[in-house]
GROMACS .gro file of C-alpha atoms in nm:
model
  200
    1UNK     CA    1  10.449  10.730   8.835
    2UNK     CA    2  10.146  10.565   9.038
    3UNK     CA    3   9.965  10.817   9.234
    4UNK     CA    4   9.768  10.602   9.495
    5UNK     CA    5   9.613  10.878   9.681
    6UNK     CA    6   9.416  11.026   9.363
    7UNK     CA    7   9.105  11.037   9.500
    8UNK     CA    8   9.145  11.078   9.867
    9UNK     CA    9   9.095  11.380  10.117
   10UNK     CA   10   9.267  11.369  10.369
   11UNK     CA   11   9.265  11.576  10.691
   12UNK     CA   12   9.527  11.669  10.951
   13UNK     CA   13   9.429  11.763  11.293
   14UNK     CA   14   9.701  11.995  11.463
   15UNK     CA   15   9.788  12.330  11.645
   16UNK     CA   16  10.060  12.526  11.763
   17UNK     CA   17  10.344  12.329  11.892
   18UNK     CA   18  10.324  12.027  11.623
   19UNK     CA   19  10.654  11.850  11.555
   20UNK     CA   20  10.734  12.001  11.214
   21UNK     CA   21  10.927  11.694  11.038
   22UNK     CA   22  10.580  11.487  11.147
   23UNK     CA   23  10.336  11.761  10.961
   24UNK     CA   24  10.524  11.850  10.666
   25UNK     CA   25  10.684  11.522  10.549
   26UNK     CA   26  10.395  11.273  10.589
   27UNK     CA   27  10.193  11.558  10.372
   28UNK     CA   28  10.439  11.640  10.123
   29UNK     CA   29  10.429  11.294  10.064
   30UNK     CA   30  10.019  11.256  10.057
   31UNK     CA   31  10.044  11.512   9.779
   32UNK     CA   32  10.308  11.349   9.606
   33UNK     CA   33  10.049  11.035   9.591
   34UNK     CA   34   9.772  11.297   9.455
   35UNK     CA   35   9.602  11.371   9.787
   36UNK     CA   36   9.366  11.691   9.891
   37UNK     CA   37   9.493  11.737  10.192
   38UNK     CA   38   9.338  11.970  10.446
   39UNK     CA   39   9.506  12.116  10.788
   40UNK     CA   40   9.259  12.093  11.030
   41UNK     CA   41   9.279  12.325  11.390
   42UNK     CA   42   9.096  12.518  11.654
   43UNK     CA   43   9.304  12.814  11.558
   44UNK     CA   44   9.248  13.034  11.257
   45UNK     CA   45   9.474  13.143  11.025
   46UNK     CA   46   9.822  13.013  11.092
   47UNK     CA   47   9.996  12.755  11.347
   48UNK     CA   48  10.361  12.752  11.421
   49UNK     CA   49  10.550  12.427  11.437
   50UNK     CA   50  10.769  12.298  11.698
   51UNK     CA   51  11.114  12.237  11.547
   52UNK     CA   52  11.349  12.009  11.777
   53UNK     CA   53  11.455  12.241  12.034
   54UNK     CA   54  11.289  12.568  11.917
   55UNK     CA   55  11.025  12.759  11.705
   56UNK     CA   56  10.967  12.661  11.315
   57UNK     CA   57  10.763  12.756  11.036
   58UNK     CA   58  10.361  12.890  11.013
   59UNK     CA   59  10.105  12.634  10.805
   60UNK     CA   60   9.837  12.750  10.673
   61UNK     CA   61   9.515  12.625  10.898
   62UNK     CA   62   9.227  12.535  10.567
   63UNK     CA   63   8.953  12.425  10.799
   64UNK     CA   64   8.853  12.549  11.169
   65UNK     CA   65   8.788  12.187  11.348
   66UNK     CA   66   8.444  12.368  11.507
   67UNK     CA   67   8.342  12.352  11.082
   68UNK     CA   68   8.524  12.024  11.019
   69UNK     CA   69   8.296  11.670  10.919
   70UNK     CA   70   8.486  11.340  10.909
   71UNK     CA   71   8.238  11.272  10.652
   72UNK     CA   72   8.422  11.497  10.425
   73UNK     CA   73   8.756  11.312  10.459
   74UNK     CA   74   8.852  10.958  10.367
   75UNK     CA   75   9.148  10.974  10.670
   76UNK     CA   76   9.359  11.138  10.930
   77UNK     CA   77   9.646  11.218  11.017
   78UNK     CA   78   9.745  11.360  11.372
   79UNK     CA   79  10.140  11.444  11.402
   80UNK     CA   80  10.357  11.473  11.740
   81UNK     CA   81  10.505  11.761  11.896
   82UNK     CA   82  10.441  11.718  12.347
   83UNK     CA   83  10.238  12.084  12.304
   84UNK     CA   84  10.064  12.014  12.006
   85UNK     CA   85   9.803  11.675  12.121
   86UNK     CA   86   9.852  11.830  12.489
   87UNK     CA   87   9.627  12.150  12.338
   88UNK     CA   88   9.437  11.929  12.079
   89UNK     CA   89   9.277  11.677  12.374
   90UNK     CA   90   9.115  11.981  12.566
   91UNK     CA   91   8.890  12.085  12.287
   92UNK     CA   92   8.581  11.894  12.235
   93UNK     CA   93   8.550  11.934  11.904
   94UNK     CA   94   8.913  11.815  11.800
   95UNK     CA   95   8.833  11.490  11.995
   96UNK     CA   96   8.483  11.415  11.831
   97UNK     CA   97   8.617  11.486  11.509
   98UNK     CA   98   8.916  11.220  11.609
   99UNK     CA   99   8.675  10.928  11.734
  100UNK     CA  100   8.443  10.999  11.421
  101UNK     CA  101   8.711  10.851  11.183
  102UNK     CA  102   8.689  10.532  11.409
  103UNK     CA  103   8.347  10.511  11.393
  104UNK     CA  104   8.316  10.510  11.065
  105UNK     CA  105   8.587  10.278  11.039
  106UNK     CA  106   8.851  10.502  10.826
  107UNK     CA  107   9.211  10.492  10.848
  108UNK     CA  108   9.380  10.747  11.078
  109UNK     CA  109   9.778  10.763  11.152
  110UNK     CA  110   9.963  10.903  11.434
  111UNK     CA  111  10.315  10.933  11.544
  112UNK     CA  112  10.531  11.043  11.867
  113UNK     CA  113  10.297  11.229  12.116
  114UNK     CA  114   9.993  11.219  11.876
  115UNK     CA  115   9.849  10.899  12.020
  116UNK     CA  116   9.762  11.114  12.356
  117UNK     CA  117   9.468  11.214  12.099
  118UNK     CA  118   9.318  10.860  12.079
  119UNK     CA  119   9.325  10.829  12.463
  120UNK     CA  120   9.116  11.105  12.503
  121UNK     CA  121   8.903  10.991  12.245
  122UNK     CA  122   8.873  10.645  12.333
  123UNK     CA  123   8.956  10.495  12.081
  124UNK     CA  124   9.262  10.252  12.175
  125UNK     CA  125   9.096   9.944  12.395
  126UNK     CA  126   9.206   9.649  12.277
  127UNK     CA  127   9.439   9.815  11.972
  128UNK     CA  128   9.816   9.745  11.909
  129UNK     CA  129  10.004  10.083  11.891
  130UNK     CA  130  10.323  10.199  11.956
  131UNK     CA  131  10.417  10.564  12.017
  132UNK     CA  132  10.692  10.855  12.197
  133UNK     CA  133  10.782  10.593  12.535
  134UNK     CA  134  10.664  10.876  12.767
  135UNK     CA  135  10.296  10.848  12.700
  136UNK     CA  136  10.335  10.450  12.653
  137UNK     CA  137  10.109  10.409  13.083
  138UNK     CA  138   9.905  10.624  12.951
  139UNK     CA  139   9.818  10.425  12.609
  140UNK     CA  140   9.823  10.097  12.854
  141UNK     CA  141   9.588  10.228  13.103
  142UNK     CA  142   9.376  10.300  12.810
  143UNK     CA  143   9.353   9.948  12.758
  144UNK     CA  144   9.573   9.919  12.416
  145UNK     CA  145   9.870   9.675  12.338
  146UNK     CA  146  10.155   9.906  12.354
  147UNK     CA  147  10.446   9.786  12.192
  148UNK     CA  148  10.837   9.924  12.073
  149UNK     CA  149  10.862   9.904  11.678
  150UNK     CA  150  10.899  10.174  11.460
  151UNK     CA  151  10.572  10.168  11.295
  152UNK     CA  152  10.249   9.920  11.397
  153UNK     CA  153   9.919   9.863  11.176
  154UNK     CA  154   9.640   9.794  11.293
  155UNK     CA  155   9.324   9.776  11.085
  156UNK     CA  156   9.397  10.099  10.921
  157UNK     CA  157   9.519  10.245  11.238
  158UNK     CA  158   9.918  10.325  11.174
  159UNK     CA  159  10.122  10.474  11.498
  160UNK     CA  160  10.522  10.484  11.508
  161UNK     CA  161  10.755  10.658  11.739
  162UNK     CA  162  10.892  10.929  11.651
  163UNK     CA  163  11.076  11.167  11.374
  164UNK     CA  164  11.379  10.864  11.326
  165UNK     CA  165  11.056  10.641  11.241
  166UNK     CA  166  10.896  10.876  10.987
  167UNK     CA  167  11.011  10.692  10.651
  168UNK     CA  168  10.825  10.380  10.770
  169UNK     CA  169  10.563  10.530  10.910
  170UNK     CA  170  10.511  10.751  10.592
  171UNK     CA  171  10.484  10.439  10.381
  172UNK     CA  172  10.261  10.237  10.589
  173UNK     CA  173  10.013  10.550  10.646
  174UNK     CA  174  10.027  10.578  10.200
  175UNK     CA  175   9.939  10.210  10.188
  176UNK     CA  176   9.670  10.232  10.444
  177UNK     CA  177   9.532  10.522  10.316
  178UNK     CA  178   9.496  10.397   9.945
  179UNK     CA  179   9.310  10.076  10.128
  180UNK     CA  180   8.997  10.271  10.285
  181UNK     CA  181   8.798  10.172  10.549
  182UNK     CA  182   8.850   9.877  10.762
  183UNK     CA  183   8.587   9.698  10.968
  184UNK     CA  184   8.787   9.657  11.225
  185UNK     CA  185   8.900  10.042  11.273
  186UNK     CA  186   8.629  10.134  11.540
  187UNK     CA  187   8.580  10.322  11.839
  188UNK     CA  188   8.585  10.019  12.080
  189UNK     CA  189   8.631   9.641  12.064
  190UNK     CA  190   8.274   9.586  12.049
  191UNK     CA  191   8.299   9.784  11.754
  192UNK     CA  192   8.117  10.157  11.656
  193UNK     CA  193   7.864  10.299  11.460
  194UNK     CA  194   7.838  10.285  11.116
  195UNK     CA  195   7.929  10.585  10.881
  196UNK     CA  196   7.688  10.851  10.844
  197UNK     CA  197   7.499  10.828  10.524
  198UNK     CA  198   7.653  10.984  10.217
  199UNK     CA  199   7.981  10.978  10.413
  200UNK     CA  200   8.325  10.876  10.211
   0.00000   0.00000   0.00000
């Protein structure tokens, strides 16, 4: 069987209070496609998913985000959950390291309520997205094309809905990933800075 993902790092940014079906079956299937992938979070140790309606399993955090590089990863992913990008957007270093992928113009995915982190990161002027309908003003007032379908690409930026859109989602995020950078992922329409040298 292909693996696409052979060479790829991946990171995901979350915390306590992540939808658990958006962490652990977009991964499962990055490693099934031969990724390194990395949970990235401002807490140490453990987080503790959100499972529908109450409490789910601990993942193990790898990386702090105060320690994490976007240099070191080749894309993100940043799952749902209302707590989990809620928490995320009030640390300053979970944001930078969100608008760092865009400005070096690597693929990042997002599903449900993740999108809130690309508001606060301002990344989403001018970009067709969808996401969870209750954060859809906010993703307009940030200036992005917010639209109802189950999964939207955009120049290596993937977004869907929520947990009944994952098996689209999942495949679109694969395909993007194996692609690499795109020129037009950046941190604004007039576009953002170039990667770091030495970055992947």
């Amino acid at each position: 069987m292909s693996r696409r993902l052979n060479d790829k790092t991946i990171a995901v940014l979350a915390t306590t209070g992540f939808e658990q079906v958006e962490l652990t079956e977009p991964v499962d299937a990055l490693r099934n496609e031969g990724a390194t992938v990395h949970i990235v979070s401002p807490e140490e140790g453990q987080i503790k998913a959100w499972d529908q309606d109450q409490w789910g399993k601990h993942i193990k955090v790898d990386v702090a985000v105060s320690d994490a590089n976007a240099d070191d990863y080749h894309a993100l992913l940043i799952p749902g959950g209302v707590m989990n990008p809620d928490f995320l957007r009030q640390n300053d270093d979970a944001v930078s390291f969100v608008r760092d992928f865009f400005e070096q113009h690597k693929p990042v995915a997002s599903i449900c309520h993740g999108p809130w982190m690309l508001v606060e990161a301002d990344v989403v002027r001018g970009r067709k997205l969808t996401s969870y309908p209750s954060i859809k003003t906010d993703l307009k007032n940030a200036g992005a094309n917010w639209v109802d379908e189950e999964v939207v690409v955009d120049e290596g930026l993937v977004t869907s809905r929520n947990p009944g859109d994952l098996k689209a989602f999942i495949a679109k995020t694969i395909e993007e990933f194996g692609e690499g950078k795109h020129e037009g992922q950046t941190a604004s329409e007039s576009g953002g800075r170039s990667a770091s040298p030495g970055s992947i």
